[in-house]
């Protein structure tokens, strides 16, 4: 495994934190769940509130029999590093100038610089898990791939605080903009606010953040929010992006290297796990059964789950945010979509099914 940053840097970043049942199952099946099962917080569903009213609870457990876990990506990364150390896997950090070559041959080459040495690694396969800004996707010729992109005209300002979170994950649609209440532990809360793209963190001292957050929730929920000093604050733009296919010769893309979702829906990390599940299964079939069938359908199979999550993340983003420049018509249509969701059980079941994530496809 080649990593650009240091371990300390990787483990200092606050990232996603809501795990689908499928992700929880994959971590358990691979012996990676001991700490997650101890420290993670199970949830049966999530709440949506709007226009100062108490809204609805989307009961995912009741409708589709699946649960969620709030457990931080940073904790999963710690658990993965620990597992890699236990099996004495070679993990190189501080790796620079990575380039991929001869991807259409049986022996792709990965060249990089590490501790001042220029190294050429002869591989059998390359898993490109290096994120949206990584080198893997750009190693595929433009003529051999197609990109689908949507940029949203706002970002999320996120805050982490050592305070007791609200009991549920709660999405809020408010005239002042979207807000989200989430958690990373019994005494670690994560909150987000929709903000303009040019927002500067320095303009958002903690007091302003908490006041704005409370203004976007109905009074009873606002009163339950426990404030405190932030221990992390960041702004991220919202974007949908897919690059197809997810394979080029012996290079297989997984996670943000191939697709990005806006955080509404908490799908990014879960999709990365699902790609890796499909890829690991395909590589096992290659090495154990001498079969390339699953490698050959990796991209198609992974993309079905990717597009399902891309679509629901886009839908929730459109449903829950206030769009600059939206017309009165757009606004009314959004309000009535929320009313429909509140009044229709089939609509709630459909959202629950997609929010929970599609089941994995079988190997046949
Ligand atoms: C987080 C939680 C969510 O439910 C979501 O949609 C996005 C992010 C989080 O806890 O970071």
GROMACS .gro file of C-alpha atoms in nm, residues 27-244:
model
  218
   27UNK     CA    1  -1.599  -0.493   0.861
   28UNK     CA    2  -1.733  -0.774   1.083
   29UNK     CA    3  -1.665  -1.043   0.821
   30UNK     CA    4  -1.304  -0.925   0.798
   31UNK     CA    5  -1.232  -0.918   1.171
   32UNK     CA    6  -1.230  -0.537   1.183
   33UNK     CA    7  -1.530  -0.473   1.404
   34UNK     CA    8  -1.413  -0.524   1.760
   35UNK     CA    9  -1.381  -0.155   1.843
   36UNK     CA   10  -1.669  -0.050   1.617
   37UNK     CA   11  -1.906  -0.285   1.799
   38UNK     CA   12  -1.786  -0.144   2.132
   39UNK     CA   13  -1.782   0.228   2.049
   40UNK     CA   14  -2.021   0.274   1.754
   41UNK     CA   15  -2.375   0.393   1.806
   42UNK     CA   16  -2.650   0.198   1.628
   43UNK     CA   17  -2.938   0.393   1.470
   44UNK     CA   18  -3.270   0.265   1.337
   45UNK     CA   19  -3.317   0.551   1.091
   46UNK     CA   20  -3.295   0.928   1.059
   47UNK     CA   21  -3.518   1.229   1.100
   48UNK     CA   22  -3.604   1.502   0.855
   49UNK     CA   23  -3.743   1.832   0.989
   50UNK     CA   24  -3.838   2.144   0.796
   51UNK     CA   25  -3.983   2.491   0.825
   52UNK     CA   26  -3.966   2.487   1.204
   53UNK     CA   27  -4.186   2.176   1.231
   54UNK     CA   28  -4.113   1.841   1.388
   55UNK     CA   29  -4.102   1.650   1.056
   56UNK     CA   30  -4.071   1.274   1.012
   57UNK     CA   31  -3.863   0.981   1.125
   58UNK     CA   32  -3.757   0.758   0.832
   59UNK     CA   33  -3.763   0.425   1.010
   60UNK     CA   34  -3.511   0.227   0.808
   61UNK     CA   35  -3.510  -0.065   1.053
   62UNK     CA   36  -3.888  -0.102   1.036
   63UNK     CA   37  -3.921  -0.052   0.660
   64UNK     CA   38  -3.622  -0.252   0.532
   65UNK     CA   39  -3.485  -0.435   0.836
   66UNK     CA   40  -3.144  -0.263   0.828
   67UNK     CA   41  -2.965  -0.043   1.081
   68UNK     CA   42  -2.680   0.210   1.075
   69UNK     CA   43  -2.383   0.278   1.291
   70UNK     CA   44  -2.224   0.613   1.367
   71UNK     CA   45  -1.851   0.537   1.389
   72UNK     CA   46  -1.591   0.774   1.247
   73UNK     CA   47  -1.396   0.703   0.929
   74UNK     CA   48  -1.086   0.812   1.119
   75UNK     CA   49  -1.147   0.530   1.370
   76UNK     CA   50  -1.188   0.283   1.081
   77UNK     CA   51  -0.856   0.404   0.939
   78UNK     CA   52  -0.692   0.344   1.280
   79UNK     CA   53  -0.844  -0.006   1.287
   80UNK     CA   54  -0.724  -0.075   0.928
   81UNK     CA   55  -0.368   0.041   1.004
   82UNK     CA   56  -0.365  -0.178   1.317
   83UNK     CA   57  -0.488  -0.479   1.116
   84UNK     CA   58  -0.227  -0.414   0.845
   85UNK     CA   59   0.045  -0.405   1.114
   86UNK     CA   60  -0.085  -0.732   1.264
   87UNK     CA   61  -0.050  -0.913   0.932
   88UNK     CA   62   0.277  -0.732   0.862
   89UNK     CA   63   0.150  -0.578   0.540
   90UNK     CA   64   0.388  -0.339   0.369
   91UNK     CA   65   0.247   0.013   0.408
   92UNK     CA   66   0.469   0.288   0.272
   93UNK     CA   67   0.380   0.643   0.378
   94UNK     CA   68   0.522   0.970   0.251
   95UNK     CA   69   0.525   0.828  -0.103
   96UNK     CA   70   0.577   1.090  -0.376
   97UNK     CA   71   0.551   1.126  -0.754
   98UNK     CA   72   0.348   0.809  -0.821
   99UNK     CA   73   0.298   0.722  -1.188
  100UNK     CA   74   0.126   0.421  -1.343
  101UNK     CA   75   0.249   0.259  -1.660
  102UNK     CA   76   0.175  -0.035  -1.893
  103UNK     CA   77  -0.171  -0.080  -1.747
  104UNK     CA   78  -0.292  -0.281  -2.046
  105UNK     CA   79  -0.015  -0.540  -2.000
  106UNK     CA   80  -0.008  -0.834  -1.754
  107UNK     CA   81   0.260  -0.653  -1.558
  108UNK     CA   82   0.161  -0.292  -1.485
  109UNK     CA   83   0.434  -0.076  -1.333
  110UNK     CA   84   0.397   0.167  -1.045
  111UNK     CA   85   0.685   0.413  -1.017
  112UNK     CA   86   0.730   0.633  -0.712
  113UNK     CA   87   0.976   0.809  -0.488
  114UNK     CA   88   1.017   0.703  -0.126
  115UNK     CA   89   1.280   0.825   0.123
  116UNK     CA   90   1.477   0.969  -0.167
  117UNK     CA   91   1.481   0.641  -0.364
  118UNK     CA   92   1.322   0.604  -0.708
  119UNK     CA   93   1.132   0.275  -0.703
  120UNK     CA   94   0.962   0.075  -0.979
  121UNK     CA   95   0.710  -0.181  -0.860
  122UNK     CA   96   0.614  -0.459  -1.104
  123UNK     CA   97   0.254  -0.555  -1.022
  124UNK     CA   98  -0.010  -0.807  -1.118
  125UNK     CA   99  -0.295  -0.566  -1.049
  126UNK     CA  100  -0.321  -0.206  -0.930
  127UNK     CA  101  -0.608  -0.095  -0.706
  128UNK     CA  102  -0.645   0.281  -0.748
  129UNK     CA  103  -0.789   0.388  -0.412
  130UNK     CA  104  -0.629   0.732  -0.409
  131UNK     CA  105  -0.927   0.961  -0.397
  132UNK     CA  106  -1.066   1.226  -0.626
  133UNK     CA  107  -0.733   1.412  -0.654
  134UNK     CA  108  -0.521   1.095  -0.689
  135UNK     CA  109  -0.317   0.988  -0.991
  136UNK     CA  110  -0.498   0.663  -1.076
  137UNK     CA  111  -0.798   0.798  -1.265
  138UNK     CA  112  -0.583   1.035  -1.469
  139UNK     CA  113  -0.367   0.739  -1.576
  140UNK     CA  114  -0.665   0.625  -1.786
  141UNK     CA  115  -0.662   0.798  -2.126
  142UNK     CA  116  -0.944   1.050  -2.162
  143UNK     CA  117  -1.060   0.864  -2.473
  144UNK     CA  118  -1.118   0.549  -2.262
  145UNK     CA  119  -1.346   0.702  -2.000
  146UNK     CA  120  -1.646   0.923  -1.958
  147UNK     CA  121  -1.712   1.172  -1.675
  148UNK     CA  122  -2.047   1.275  -1.526
  149UNK     CA  123  -2.033   1.584  -1.305
  150UNK     CA  124  -2.266   1.805  -1.106
  151UNK     CA  125  -2.145   2.088  -0.883
  152UNK     CA  126  -2.378   2.237  -0.622
  153UNK     CA  127  -2.377   2.611  -0.548
  154UNK     CA  128  -2.295   2.581  -0.176
  155UNK     CA  129  -2.076   2.397   0.074
  156UNK     CA  130  -2.104   2.246   0.421
  157UNK     CA  131  -1.938   2.399   0.724
  158UNK     CA  132  -1.876   2.112   0.969
  159UNK     CA  133  -1.794   2.123   1.336
  160UNK     CA  134  -1.686   1.853   1.583
  161UNK     CA  135  -1.740   1.914   1.956
  162UNK     CA  136  -1.704   1.716   2.276
  163UNK     CA  137  -2.070   1.748   2.363
  164UNK     CA  138  -2.356   1.500   2.390
  165UNK     CA  139  -2.512   1.462   2.041
  166UNK     CA  140  -2.883   1.456   1.969
  167UNK     CA  141  -3.028   1.103   1.984
  168UNK     CA  142  -3.103   1.082   1.611
  169UNK     CA  143  -2.930   1.186   1.290
  170UNK     CA  144  -3.147   1.486   1.197
  171UNK     CA  145  -3.156   1.664   0.860
  172UNK     CA  146  -3.314   2.013   0.860
  173UNK     CA  147  -3.449   2.213   0.566
  174UNK     CA  148  -3.488   2.575   0.675
  175UNK     CA  149  -3.524   2.910   0.496
  176UNK     CA  150  -3.179   3.000   0.639
  177UNK     CA  151  -3.034   2.685   0.475
  178UNK     CA  152  -2.976   2.318   0.544
  179UNK     CA  153  -2.843   2.182   0.874
  180UNK     CA  154  -2.747   1.833   0.992
  181UNK     CA  155  -2.700   1.684   1.337
  182UNK     CA  156  -2.484   1.371   1.357
  183UNK     CA  157  -2.253   1.199   1.603
  184UNK     CA  158  -1.915   1.035   1.642
  185UNK     CA  159  -1.965   0.894   1.992
  186UNK     CA  160  -2.170   0.929   2.313
  187UNK     CA  161  -1.990   1.255   2.389
  188UNK     CA  162  -1.877   1.364   2.043
  189UNK     CA  163  -2.116   1.552   1.819
  190UNK     CA  164  -2.083   1.643   1.453
  191UNK     CA  165  -2.295   1.922   1.304
  192UNK     CA  166  -2.308   2.082   0.959
  193UNK     CA  167  -2.451   2.402   0.810
  194UNK     CA  168  -2.513   2.483   0.444
  195UNK     CA  169  -2.293   2.785   0.365
  196UNK     CA  170  -2.194   2.982   0.052
  197UNK     CA  171  -1.897   2.840  -0.139
  198UNK     CA  172  -1.670   3.134  -0.054
  199UNK     CA  173  -1.717   3.091   0.323
  200UNK     CA  174  -1.407   3.155   0.537
  201UNK     CA  175  -1.375   2.950   0.855
  202UNK     CA  176  -1.235   3.253   1.038
  203UNK     CA  177  -1.570   3.425   0.990
  204UNK     CA  178  -1.736   3.144   1.187
  205UNK     CA  179  -1.630   3.153   1.552
  206UNK     CA  180  -1.805   2.885   1.760
  207UNK     CA  181  -2.068   3.124   1.898
  208UNK     CA  182  -2.185   3.216   1.549
  209UNK     CA  183  -2.197   2.851   1.443
  210UNK     CA  184  -2.410   2.739   1.739
  211UNK     CA  185  -2.650   3.032   1.706
  212UNK     CA  186  -2.699   2.966   1.334
  213UNK     CA  187  -2.741   2.590   1.393
  214UNK     CA  188  -3.010   2.645   1.656
  215UNK     CA  189  -3.189   2.893   1.429
  216UNK     CA  190  -3.229   2.618   1.165
  217UNK     CA  191  -3.391   2.361   1.398
  218UNK     CA  192  -3.741   2.363   1.552
  219UNK     CA  193  -3.732   2.517   1.900
  220UNK     CA  194  -3.763   2.189   2.094
  221UNK     CA  195  -3.464   2.036   1.911
  222UNK     CA  196  -3.265   2.360   1.926
  223UNK     CA  197  -3.309   2.355   2.303
  224UNK     CA  198  -3.167   2.001   2.318
  225UNK     CA  199  -2.847   2.092   2.129
  226UNK     CA  200  -2.558   2.099   2.374
  227UNK     CA  201  -2.296   2.355   2.268
  228UNK     CA  202  -1.927   2.363   2.356
  229UNK     CA  203  -1.586   2.453   2.211
  230UNK     CA  204  -1.524   2.307   1.864
  231UNK     CA  205  -1.229   2.071   1.821
  232UNK     CA  206  -1.244   2.076   1.440
  233UNK     CA  207  -1.406   2.300   1.183
  234UNK     CA  208  -1.393   2.272   0.804
  235UNK     CA  209  -1.573   2.375   0.486
  236UNK     CA  210  -1.630   2.135   0.194
  237UNK     CA  211  -1.795   2.200  -0.143
  238UNK     CA  212  -2.068   1.961  -0.261
  239UNK     CA  213  -2.021   1.772  -0.584
  240UNK     CA  214  -2.150   1.465  -0.768
  241UNK     CA  215  -1.898   1.297  -0.998
  242UNK     CA  216  -1.868   0.958  -1.167
  243UNK     CA  217  -1.597   0.837  -1.404
  244UNK     CA  218  -1.682   0.529  -1.610
   0.00000   0.00000   0.00000
